[in-house]
Each structure stands twice: as structure tokens, then as C-alpha cells.
PDB file of C-alpha atoms in Angstrom:
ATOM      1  CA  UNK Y   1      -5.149  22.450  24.661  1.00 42.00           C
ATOM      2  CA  UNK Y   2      -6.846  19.654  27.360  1.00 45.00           C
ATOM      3  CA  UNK Y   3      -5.810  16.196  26.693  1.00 46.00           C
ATOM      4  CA  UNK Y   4      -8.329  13.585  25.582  1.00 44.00           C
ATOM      5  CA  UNK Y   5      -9.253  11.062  28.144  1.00 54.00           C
ATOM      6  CA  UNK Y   6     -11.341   7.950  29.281  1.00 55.00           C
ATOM      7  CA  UNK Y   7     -13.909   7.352  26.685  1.00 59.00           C
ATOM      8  CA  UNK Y   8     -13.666  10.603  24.512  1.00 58.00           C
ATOM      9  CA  UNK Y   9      -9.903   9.326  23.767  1.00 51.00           C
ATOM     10  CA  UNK Y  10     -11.634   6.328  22.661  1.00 57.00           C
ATOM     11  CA  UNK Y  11     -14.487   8.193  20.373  1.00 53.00           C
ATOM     12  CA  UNK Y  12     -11.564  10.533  19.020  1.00 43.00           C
ATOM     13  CA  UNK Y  13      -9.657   6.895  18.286  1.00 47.00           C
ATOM     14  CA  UNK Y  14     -12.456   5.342  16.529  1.00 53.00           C
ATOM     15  CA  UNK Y  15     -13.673   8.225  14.246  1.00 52.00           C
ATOM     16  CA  UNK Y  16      -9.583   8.663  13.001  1.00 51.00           C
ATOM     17  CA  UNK Y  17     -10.072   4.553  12.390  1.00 57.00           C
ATOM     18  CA  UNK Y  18     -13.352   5.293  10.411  1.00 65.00           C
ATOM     19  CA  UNK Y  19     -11.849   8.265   8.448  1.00 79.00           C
ATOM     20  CA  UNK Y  20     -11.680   6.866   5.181  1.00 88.00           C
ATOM     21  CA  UNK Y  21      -8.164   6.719   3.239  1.00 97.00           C
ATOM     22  CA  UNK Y  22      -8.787   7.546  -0.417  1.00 98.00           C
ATOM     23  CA  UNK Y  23      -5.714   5.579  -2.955  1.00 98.00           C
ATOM     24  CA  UNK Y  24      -6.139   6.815  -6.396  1.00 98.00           C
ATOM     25  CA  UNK Y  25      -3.987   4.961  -9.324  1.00 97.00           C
ATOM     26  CA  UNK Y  26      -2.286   7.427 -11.099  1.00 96.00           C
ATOM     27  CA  UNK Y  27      -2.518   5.615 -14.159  1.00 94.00           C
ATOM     28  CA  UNK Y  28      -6.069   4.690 -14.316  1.00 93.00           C
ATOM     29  CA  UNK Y  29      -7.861   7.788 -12.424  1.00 94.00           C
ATOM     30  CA  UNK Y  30      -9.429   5.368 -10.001  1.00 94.00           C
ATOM     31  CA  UNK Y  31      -9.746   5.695  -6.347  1.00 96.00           C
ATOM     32  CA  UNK Y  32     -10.164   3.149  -3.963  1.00 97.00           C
ATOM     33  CA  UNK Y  33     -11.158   2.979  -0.390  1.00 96.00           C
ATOM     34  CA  UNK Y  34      -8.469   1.975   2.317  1.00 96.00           C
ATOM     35  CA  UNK Y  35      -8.772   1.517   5.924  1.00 92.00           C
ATOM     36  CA  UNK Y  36      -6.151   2.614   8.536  1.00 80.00           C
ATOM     37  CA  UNK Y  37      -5.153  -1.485   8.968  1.00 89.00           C
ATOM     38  CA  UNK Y  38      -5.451  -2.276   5.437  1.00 94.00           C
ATOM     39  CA  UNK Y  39      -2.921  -2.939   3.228  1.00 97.00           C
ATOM     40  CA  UNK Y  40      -2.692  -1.372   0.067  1.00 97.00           C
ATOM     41  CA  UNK Y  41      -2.931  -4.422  -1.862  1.00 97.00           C
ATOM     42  CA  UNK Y  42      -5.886  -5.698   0.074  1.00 96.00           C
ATOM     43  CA  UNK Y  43      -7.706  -2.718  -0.580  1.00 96.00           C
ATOM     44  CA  UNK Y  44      -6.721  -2.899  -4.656  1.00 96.00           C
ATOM     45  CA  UNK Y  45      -7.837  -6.551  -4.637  1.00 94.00           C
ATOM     46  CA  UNK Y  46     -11.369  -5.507  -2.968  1.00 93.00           C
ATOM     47  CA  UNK Y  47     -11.952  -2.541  -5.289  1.00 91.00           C
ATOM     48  CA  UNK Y  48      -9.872  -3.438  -8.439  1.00 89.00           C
ATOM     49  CA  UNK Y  49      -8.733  -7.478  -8.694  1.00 85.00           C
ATOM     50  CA  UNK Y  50      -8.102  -7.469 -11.846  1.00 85.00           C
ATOM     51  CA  UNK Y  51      -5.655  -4.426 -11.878  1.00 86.00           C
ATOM     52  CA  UNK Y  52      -3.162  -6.231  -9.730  1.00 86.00           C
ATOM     53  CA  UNK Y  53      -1.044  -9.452  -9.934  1.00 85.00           C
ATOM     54  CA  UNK Y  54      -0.891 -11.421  -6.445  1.00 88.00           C
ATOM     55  CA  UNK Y  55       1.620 -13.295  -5.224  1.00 90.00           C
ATOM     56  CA  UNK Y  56       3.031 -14.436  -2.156  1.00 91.00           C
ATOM     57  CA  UNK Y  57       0.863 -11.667   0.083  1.00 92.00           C
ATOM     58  CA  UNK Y  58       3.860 -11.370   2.047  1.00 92.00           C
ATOM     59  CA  UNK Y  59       6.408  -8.690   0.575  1.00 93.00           C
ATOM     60  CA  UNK Y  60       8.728 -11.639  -0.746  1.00 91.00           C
ATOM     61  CA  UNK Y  61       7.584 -11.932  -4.975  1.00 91.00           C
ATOM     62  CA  UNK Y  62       8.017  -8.387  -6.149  1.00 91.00           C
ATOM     63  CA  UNK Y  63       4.243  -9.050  -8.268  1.00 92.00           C
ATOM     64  CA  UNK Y  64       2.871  -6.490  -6.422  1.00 94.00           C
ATOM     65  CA  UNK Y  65       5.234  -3.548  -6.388  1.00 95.00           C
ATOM     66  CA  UNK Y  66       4.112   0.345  -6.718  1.00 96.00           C
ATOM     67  CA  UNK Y  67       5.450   3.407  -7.292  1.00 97.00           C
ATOM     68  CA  UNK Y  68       4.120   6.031  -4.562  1.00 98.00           C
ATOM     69  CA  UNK Y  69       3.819   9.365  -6.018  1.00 98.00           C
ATOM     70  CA  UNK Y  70       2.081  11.269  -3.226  1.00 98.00           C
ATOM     71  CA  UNK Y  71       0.884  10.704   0.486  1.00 98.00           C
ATOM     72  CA  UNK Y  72       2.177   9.315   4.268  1.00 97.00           C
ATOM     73  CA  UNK Y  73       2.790   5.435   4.284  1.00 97.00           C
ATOM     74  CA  UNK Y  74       3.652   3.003   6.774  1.00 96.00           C
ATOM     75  CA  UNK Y  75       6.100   0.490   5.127  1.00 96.00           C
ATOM     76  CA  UNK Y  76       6.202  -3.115   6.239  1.00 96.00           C
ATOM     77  CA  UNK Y  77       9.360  -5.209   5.517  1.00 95.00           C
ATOM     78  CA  UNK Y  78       9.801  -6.024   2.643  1.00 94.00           C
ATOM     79  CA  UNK Y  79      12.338  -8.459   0.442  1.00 93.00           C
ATOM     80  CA  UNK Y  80      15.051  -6.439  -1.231  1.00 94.00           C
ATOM     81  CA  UNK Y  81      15.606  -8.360  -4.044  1.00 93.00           C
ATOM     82  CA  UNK Y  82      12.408  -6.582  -5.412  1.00 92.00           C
ATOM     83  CA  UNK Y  83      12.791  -3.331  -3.974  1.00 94.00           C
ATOM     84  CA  UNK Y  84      16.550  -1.912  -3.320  1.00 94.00           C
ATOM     85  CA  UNK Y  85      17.274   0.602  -1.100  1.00 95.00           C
ATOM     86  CA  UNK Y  86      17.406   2.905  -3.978  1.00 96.00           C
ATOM     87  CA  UNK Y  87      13.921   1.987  -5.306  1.00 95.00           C
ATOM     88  CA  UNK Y  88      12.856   2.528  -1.382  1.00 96.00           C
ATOM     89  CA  UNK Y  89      14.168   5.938  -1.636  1.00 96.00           C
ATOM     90  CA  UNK Y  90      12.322   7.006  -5.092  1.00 96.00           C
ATOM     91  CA  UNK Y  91       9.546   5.445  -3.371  1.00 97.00           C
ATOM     92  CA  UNK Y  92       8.795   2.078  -5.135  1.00 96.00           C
ATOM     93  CA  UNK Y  93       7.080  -0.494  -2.155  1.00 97.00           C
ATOM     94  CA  UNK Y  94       5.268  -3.699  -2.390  1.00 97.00           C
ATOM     95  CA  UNK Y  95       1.655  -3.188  -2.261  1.00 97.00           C
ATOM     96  CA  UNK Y  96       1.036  -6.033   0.562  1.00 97.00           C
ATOM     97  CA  UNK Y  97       3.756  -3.930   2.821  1.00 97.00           C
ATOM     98  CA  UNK Y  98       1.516  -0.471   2.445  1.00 98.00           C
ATOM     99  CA  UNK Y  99      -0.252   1.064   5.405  1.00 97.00           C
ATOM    100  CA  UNK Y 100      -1.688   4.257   3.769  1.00 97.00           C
ATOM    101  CA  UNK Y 101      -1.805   7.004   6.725  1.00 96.00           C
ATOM    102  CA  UNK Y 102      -3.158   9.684   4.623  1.00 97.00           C
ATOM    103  CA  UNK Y 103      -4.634   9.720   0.930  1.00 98.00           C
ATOM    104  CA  UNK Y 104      -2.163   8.360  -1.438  1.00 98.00           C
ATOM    105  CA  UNK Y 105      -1.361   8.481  -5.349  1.00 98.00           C
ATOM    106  CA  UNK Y 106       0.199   5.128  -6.618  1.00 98.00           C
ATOM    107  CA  UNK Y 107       1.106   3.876 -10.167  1.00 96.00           C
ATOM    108  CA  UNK Y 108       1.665  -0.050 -10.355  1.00 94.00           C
ATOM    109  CA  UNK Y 109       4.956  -1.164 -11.249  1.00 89.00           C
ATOM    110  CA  UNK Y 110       5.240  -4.889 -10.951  1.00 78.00           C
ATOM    111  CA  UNK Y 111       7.990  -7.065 -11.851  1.00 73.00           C
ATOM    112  CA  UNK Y 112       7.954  -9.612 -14.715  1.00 64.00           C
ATOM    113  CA  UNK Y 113       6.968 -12.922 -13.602  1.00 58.00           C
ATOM    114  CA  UNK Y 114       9.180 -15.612 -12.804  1.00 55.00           C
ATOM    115  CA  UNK Y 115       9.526 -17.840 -15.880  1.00 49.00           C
ATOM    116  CA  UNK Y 116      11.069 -21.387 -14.799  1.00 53.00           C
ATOM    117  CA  UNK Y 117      14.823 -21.738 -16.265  1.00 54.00           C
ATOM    118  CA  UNK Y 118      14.986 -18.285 -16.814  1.00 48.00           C
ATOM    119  CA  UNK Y 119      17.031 -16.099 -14.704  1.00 50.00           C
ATOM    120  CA  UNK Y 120      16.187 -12.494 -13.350  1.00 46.00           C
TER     121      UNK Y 120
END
């Protein structure tokens, strides 16, 4: 196999960043379109606002929390108080902290919001 070099490395690059990543909700039966530097959440909010509560963008509110079910990810950090290393393992994330690498299956599974006085 000949490596890729010079500006066919950079054709080979750019049609992998162009290959669109397909995120279906298992729940609904929709698909939406992600893009290799796309979040998961940015991509839900694009295709589907409505099917999503937003928060803090950031990984720290828990609003946005899934449930991967199939599919490669690349997991940003995220705050623990909304996703234990348990949930991490049975694959609950924060939407805003996935990088889908390959298509993915996902079922939203946000937290309650905050309401002030009240303890979680």
C-alpha cells in the first residue's frame, strides 16, 4: 500500500471532512446531518431545536445529556455531576461534548431542570 502525500493527502483529508455523519434519534426516527467538527448538540439544534434543551453549551448543566446506543464518538470533558463514570461507561454523554466519528444512534436523556431552592 503507497502512502498518501503532498496534495493527494490533502484531497484524501478533505473528502473524509466532507463525508457526511448521519445521527439518527432513536426515539423519534429522525436523522440529522453532522460534520466531523460538529458537536452533536450543534448539529441537533440546526436540524431539530426544538427536540433539545440548551444550556450552558459547555458540558457543565447536564440539559443536554444522551444516551449513545450505536456508533464511534469522540468525548469532550465533561462535568461529572451529570454524567458519572458509570453513566460514561453505559454510554450516557452530554450532547455539546459529542464528536460523532462515524454514524451514530442517540436517545435524549436530559436531566430535570434546576428549580431554585430545590435540591438535586
Amino acid at each position: 500500500m503507497q502512502a498518501v502525500q503532498g496534495s493527494d493527502q490533502d484531497s484524501v483529508m478533505a473528502e473524509v471532512a466532507a463525508t457526511p455523519i448521519v445521527a439518527t434519534d432513536a426515539e423519534r426516527g429522525s436523522e440529522i446531518i453532522v460534520t466531523a467538527d460538529q458537536s452533536l448538540l450543534n448539529a441537533i439544534e440546526r436540524f431539530e431545536p426544538s427536540s433539545v434543551a440548551v444550556g450552558c453549551r459547555n458540558g457543565g448543566c447536564g440539559l443536554c445529556r444522551v444516551q449513545l446506543l450505536a456508533g464511534s464518538v469522540r468525548l469532550g470533558k465533561m462535568s461529572r455531576r451529570f454524567v458519572s463514570i458509570e453513566m460514561e461507561r453505559e454510554r450516557f454523554a452530554l450532547a455539546c461534548r459529542v464528536y460523532p466519528q462515524t454514524n451514530i444512534t442517540y436517545r435524549l436523556s436530559p436531566i430535570e431542570p434546576r428549580i431554585p431552592g430545590n435540591a438535586y
